[in-house]
Short mmCIF file of C-alpha atoms in Angstrom, two decimals:
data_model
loop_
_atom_site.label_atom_id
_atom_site.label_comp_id
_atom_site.label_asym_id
_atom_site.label_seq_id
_atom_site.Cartn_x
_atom_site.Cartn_y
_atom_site.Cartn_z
CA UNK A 140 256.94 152.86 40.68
CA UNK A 141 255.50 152.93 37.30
CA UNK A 142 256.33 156.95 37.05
CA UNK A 143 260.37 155.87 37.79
CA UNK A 144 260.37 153.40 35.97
CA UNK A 145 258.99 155.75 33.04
CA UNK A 146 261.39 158.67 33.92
CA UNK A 147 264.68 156.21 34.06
CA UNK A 148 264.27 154.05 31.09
CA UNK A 149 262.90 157.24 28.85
CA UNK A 150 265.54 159.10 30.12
CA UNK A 151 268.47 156.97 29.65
CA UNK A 152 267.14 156.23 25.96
CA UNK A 153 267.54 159.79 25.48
CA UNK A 154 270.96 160.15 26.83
CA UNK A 155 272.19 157.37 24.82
CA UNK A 156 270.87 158.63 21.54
CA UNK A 157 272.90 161.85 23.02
CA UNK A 158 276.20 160.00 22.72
CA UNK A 159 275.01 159.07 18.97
CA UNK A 160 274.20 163.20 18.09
CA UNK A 161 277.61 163.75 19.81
CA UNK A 162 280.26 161.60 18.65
CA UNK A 163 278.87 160.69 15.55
CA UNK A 164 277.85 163.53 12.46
CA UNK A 165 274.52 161.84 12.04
CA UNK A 166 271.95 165.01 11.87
CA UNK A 167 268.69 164.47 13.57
CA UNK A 168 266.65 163.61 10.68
CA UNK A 169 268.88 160.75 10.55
CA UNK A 170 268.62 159.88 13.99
CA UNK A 171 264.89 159.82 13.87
CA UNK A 172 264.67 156.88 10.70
CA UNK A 173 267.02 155.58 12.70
CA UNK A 174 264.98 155.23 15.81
CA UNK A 175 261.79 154.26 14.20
CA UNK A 176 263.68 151.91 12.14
CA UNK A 177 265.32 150.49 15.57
CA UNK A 178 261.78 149.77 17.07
CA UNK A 179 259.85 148.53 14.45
CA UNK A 180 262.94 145.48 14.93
CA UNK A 181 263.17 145.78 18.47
CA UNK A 182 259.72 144.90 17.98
CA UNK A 183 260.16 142.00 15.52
CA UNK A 184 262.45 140.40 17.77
CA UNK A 185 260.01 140.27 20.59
CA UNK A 186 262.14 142.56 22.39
CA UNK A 187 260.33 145.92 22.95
CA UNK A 188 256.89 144.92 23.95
CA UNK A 189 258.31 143.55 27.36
CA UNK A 190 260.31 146.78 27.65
CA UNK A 191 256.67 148.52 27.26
CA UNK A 192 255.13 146.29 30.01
CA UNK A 193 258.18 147.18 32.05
CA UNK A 194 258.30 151.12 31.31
CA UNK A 195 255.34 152.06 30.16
CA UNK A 196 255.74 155.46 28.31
CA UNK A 197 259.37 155.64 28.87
CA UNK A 198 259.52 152.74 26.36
CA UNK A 199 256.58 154.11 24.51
CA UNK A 200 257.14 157.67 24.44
CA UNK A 201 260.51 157.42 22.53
CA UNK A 202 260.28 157.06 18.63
CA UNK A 203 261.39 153.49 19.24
CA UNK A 204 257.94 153.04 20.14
CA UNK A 205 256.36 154.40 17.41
CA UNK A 206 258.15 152.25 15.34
CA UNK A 207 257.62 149.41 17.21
CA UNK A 208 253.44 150.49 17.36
CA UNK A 209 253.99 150.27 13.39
CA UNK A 210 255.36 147.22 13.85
CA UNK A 211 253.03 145.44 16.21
CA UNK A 212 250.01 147.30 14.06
CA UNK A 213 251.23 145.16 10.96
CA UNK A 214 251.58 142.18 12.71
CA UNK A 215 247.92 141.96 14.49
CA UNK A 216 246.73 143.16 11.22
CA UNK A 217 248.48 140.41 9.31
CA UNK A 218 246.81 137.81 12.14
CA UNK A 219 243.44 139.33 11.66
CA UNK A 220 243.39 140.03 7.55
CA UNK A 221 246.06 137.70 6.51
CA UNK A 222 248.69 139.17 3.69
CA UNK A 223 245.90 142.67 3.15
CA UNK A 224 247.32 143.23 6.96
CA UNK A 225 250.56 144.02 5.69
CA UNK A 226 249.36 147.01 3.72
CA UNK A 227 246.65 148.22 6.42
CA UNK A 228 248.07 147.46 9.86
CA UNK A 229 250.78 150.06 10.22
CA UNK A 230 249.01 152.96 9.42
CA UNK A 231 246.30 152.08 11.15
CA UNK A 232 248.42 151.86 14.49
CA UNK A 233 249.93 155.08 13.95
CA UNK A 234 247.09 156.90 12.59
CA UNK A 235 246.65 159.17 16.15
CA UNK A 236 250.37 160.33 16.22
CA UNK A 237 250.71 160.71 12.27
CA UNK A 238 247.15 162.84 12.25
CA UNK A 239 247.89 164.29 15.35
CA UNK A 240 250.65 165.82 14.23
CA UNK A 241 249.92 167.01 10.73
CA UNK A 242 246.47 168.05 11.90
CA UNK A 243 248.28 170.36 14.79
CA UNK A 244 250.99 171.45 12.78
CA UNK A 245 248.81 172.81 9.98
CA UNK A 246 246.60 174.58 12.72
CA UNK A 247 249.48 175.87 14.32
CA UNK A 248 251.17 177.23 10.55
CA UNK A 249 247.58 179.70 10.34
CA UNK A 250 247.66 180.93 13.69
CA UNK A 251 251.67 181.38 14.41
CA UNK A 252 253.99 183.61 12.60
CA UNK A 253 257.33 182.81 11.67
CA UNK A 254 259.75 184.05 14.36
CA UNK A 255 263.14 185.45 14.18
CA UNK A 256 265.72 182.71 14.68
CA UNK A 257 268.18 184.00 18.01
CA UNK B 1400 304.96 172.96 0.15
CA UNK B 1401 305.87 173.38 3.53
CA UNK B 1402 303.79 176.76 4.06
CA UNK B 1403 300.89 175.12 2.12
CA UNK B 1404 301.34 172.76 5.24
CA UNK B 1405 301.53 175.32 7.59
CA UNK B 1406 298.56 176.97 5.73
CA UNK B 1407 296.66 173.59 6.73
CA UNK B 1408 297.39 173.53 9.87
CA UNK B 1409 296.15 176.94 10.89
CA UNK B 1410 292.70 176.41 9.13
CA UNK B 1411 292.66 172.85 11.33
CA UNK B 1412 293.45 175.16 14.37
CA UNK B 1413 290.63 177.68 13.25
CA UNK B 1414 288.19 175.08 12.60
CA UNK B 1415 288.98 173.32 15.93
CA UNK B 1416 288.36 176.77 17.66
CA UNK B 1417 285.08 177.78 16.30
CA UNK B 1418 283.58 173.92 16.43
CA UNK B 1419 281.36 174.73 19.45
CA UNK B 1420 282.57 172.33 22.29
CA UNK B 1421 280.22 169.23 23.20
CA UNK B 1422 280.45 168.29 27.06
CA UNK B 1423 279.15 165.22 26.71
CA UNK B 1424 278.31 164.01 29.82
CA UNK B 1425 276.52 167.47 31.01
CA UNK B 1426 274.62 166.84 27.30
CA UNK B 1427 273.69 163.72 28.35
CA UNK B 1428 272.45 164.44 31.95
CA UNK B 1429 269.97 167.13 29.99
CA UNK B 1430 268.96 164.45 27.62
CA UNK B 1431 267.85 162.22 30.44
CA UNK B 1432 266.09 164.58 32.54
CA UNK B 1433 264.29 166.34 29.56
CA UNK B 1434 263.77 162.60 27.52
CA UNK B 1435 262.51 161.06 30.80
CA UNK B 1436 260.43 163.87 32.30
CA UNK B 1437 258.86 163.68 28.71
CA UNK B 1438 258.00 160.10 29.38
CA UNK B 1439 256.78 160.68 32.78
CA UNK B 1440 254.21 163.01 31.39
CA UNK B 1441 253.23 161.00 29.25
CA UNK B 1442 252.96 158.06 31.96
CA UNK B 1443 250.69 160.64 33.93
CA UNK B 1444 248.67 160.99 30.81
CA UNK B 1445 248.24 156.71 30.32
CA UNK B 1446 247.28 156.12 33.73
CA UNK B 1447 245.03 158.90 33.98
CA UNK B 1448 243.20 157.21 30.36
CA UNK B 1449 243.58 153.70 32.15
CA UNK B 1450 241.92 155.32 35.32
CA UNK B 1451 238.74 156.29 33.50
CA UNK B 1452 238.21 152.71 31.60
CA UNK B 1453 240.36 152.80 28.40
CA UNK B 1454 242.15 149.92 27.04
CA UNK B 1455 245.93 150.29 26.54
CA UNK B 1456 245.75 150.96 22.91
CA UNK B 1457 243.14 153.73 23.10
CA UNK B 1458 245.20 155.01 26.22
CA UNK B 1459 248.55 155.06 24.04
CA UNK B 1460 246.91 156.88 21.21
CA UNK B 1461 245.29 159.87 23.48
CA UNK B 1462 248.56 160.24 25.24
CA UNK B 1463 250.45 160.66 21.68
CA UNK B 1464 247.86 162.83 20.98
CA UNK B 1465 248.17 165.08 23.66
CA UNK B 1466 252.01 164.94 23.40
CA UNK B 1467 251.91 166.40 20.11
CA UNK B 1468 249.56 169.22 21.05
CA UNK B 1469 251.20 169.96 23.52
CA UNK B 1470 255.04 169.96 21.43
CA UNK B 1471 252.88 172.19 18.36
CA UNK B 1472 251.82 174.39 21.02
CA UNK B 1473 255.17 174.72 22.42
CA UNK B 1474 256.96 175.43 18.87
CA UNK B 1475 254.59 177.88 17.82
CA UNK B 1476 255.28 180.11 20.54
CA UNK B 1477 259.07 179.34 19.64
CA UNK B 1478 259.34 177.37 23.37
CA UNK B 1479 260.57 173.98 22.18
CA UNK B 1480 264.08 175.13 20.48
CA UNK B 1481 264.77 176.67 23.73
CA UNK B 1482 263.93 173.59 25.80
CA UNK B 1483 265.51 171.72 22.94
CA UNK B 1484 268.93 174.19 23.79
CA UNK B 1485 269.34 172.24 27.43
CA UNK B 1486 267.59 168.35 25.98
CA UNK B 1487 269.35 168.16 22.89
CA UNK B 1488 268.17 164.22 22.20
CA UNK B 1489 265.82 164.13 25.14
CA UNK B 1490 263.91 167.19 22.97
CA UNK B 1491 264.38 164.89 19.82
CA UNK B 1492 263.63 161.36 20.56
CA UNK B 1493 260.30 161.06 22.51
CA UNK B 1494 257.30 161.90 19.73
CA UNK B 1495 257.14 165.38 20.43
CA UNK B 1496 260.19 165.91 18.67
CA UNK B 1497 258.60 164.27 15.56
CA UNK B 1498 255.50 166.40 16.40
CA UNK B 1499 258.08 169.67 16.18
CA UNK B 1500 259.61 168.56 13.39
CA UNK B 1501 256.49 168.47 11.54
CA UNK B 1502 255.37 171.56 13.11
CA UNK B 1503 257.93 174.06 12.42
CA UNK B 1504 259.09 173.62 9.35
CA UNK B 1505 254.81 174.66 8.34
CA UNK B 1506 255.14 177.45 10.55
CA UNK B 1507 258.47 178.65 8.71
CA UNK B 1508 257.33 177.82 5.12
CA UNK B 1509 253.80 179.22 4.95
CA UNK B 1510 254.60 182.37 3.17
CA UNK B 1511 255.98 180.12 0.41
CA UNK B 1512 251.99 179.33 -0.22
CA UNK B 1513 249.37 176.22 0.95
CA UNK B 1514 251.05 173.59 -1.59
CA UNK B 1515 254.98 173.91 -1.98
CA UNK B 1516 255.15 176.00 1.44
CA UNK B 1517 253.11 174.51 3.98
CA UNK B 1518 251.53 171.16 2.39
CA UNK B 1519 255.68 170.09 0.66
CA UNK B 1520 257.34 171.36 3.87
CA UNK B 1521 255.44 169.72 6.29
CA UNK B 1522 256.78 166.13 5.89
CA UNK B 1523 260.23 167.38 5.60
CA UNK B 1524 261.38 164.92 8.81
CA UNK B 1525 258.16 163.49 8.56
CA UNK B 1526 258.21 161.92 4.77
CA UNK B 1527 260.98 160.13 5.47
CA UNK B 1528 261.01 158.67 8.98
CA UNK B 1529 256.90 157.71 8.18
CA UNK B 1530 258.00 156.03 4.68
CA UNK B 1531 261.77 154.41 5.74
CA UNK B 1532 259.03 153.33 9.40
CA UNK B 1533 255.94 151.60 6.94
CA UNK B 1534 258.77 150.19 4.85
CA UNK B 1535 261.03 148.47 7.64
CA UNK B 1536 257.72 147.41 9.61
CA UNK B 1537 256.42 146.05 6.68
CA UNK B 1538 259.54 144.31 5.52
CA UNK B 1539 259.66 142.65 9.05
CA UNK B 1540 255.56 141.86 8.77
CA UNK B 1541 256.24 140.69 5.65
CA UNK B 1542 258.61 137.62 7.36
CA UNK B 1543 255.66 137.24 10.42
CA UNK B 1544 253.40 137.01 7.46
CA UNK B 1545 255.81 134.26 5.17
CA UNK B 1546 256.55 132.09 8.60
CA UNK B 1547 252.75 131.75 9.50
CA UNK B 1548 251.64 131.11 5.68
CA UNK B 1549 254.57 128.09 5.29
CA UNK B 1550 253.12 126.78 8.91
CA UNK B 1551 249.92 126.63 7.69
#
């Protein structure tokens, strides 16, 4: 159940944000402040962390999330450090993706070339 | 004045014509199964972490982790722009879009050198949603932080 539940809500976050690349000129950059904007409010308003317990990655997955980890990173940090959380908390909470993904990406720019665009 | 008109019309016809056409719902049915089978894998990655001990948070961070290494992976052998073709948003909005967004842009840039190729390049989409992300969360701690320092 927890693998629908995944697939549906991730999915249908996706298609939605569709609708929003479609009708709308906003280019994906955009889109993707957007989203991690969305979450870390989502998460603010108590909204997305029950949508988590409910979908798991599909709620997680999505760049809502991330925003909403940035979010929920300041806020335990803020409980646990007071006012230094505000400064420490969301980077800490995002340091796997953040690394992750610079770390990989700089890997991946010495061993790949540059390929044609089709 | 009226051919200027006419003039107008014909580039509005042109540009109507080479606009490629969106089909919408057909977009949408490839964002939700590429988005969602995104999420599934990465549900199959959390419960397999969960299965061998880990605590949510350390579970959440290994499967963003393997997410992006697995999107990097993907656009340096040029893969994810073709999946991307058929997702459209469901390529964009789970993390390994982020993770290709940093990725590719360092793959494209690197003959432009380590600094303003490669190191500038890199946070193209990534600069901005991390800094507009630690800004709004922060904003939004900043009011947690206020309501729990007036209550004492």
């Amino acid at each position: 159940m927890e693998y629908i539940h995944a697939f549906w809500v991730g999915g249908l976050i996706c298609a939605l944000v569709q609708i929003l690349l479609d009708r709308t000129k906003l280019m994906p950059g955009r889109v993707m402040v957007l989203l991690v904007c969305s979450g870390a409010v989502l998460g603010f308003l108590g909204i997305y962390e029950p949508l988590k317990a409910f979908a798991g990655a599909g709620a997680g997955v999505p760049l809502l999330g991330f925003g909403n980890t940035l979010y929920q990173g300041i806020r335990k940090a803020v409980d646990e450090e007071g006012f230094l959380g505000l400064f420490t908390g969301g980077f800490t909470a995002s340091a796997a993706g953040i690394s992750a993904a610079l770390i990989f990406s700089y890997l991946a720019s010495l061993v790949f070339q540059p390929k044609m665009k089709e | 004045m009226d051919r200027n008109e006419q003039r107008k019309q014909q580039y509005r016809d042109y540009v109507e014509q080479v606009t490629p056409k969106h089909n919408l719902l057909k977009n949408m049915a490839g964002a939700f199964l590429t988005g969602g089978t995104i999420c599934l894998l990465g549900q199959v990655i959390l419960n397999f972490c969960k299965a061998q001990g880990l605590d949510p948070d350390v579970a959440g961070s290994w499967c963003s982790l393997l997410l992006v290494l697995g999107s990097v992976i993907l656009t340096g052998f040029n893969l994810y722009p073709k999946i991307a073709r058929f997702g459209g948003a469901g390529t964009l909005v789970p993390i390994t879009g982020f993770a290709n967004s940093v990725a590719a842009p360092a793959i494209e840039y690197q003959k432009e050198g380590q600094i303003f190729g490669i190191g500038c390049k890199i946070f193209t989409i990534a600069g901005p949603v991390i800094l507009y992300g630690i800004i709004t969360s922060w904003g939004l701690g900043l009011i947690y932080w206020a309501f729990g320092f007036l209550r004492g």
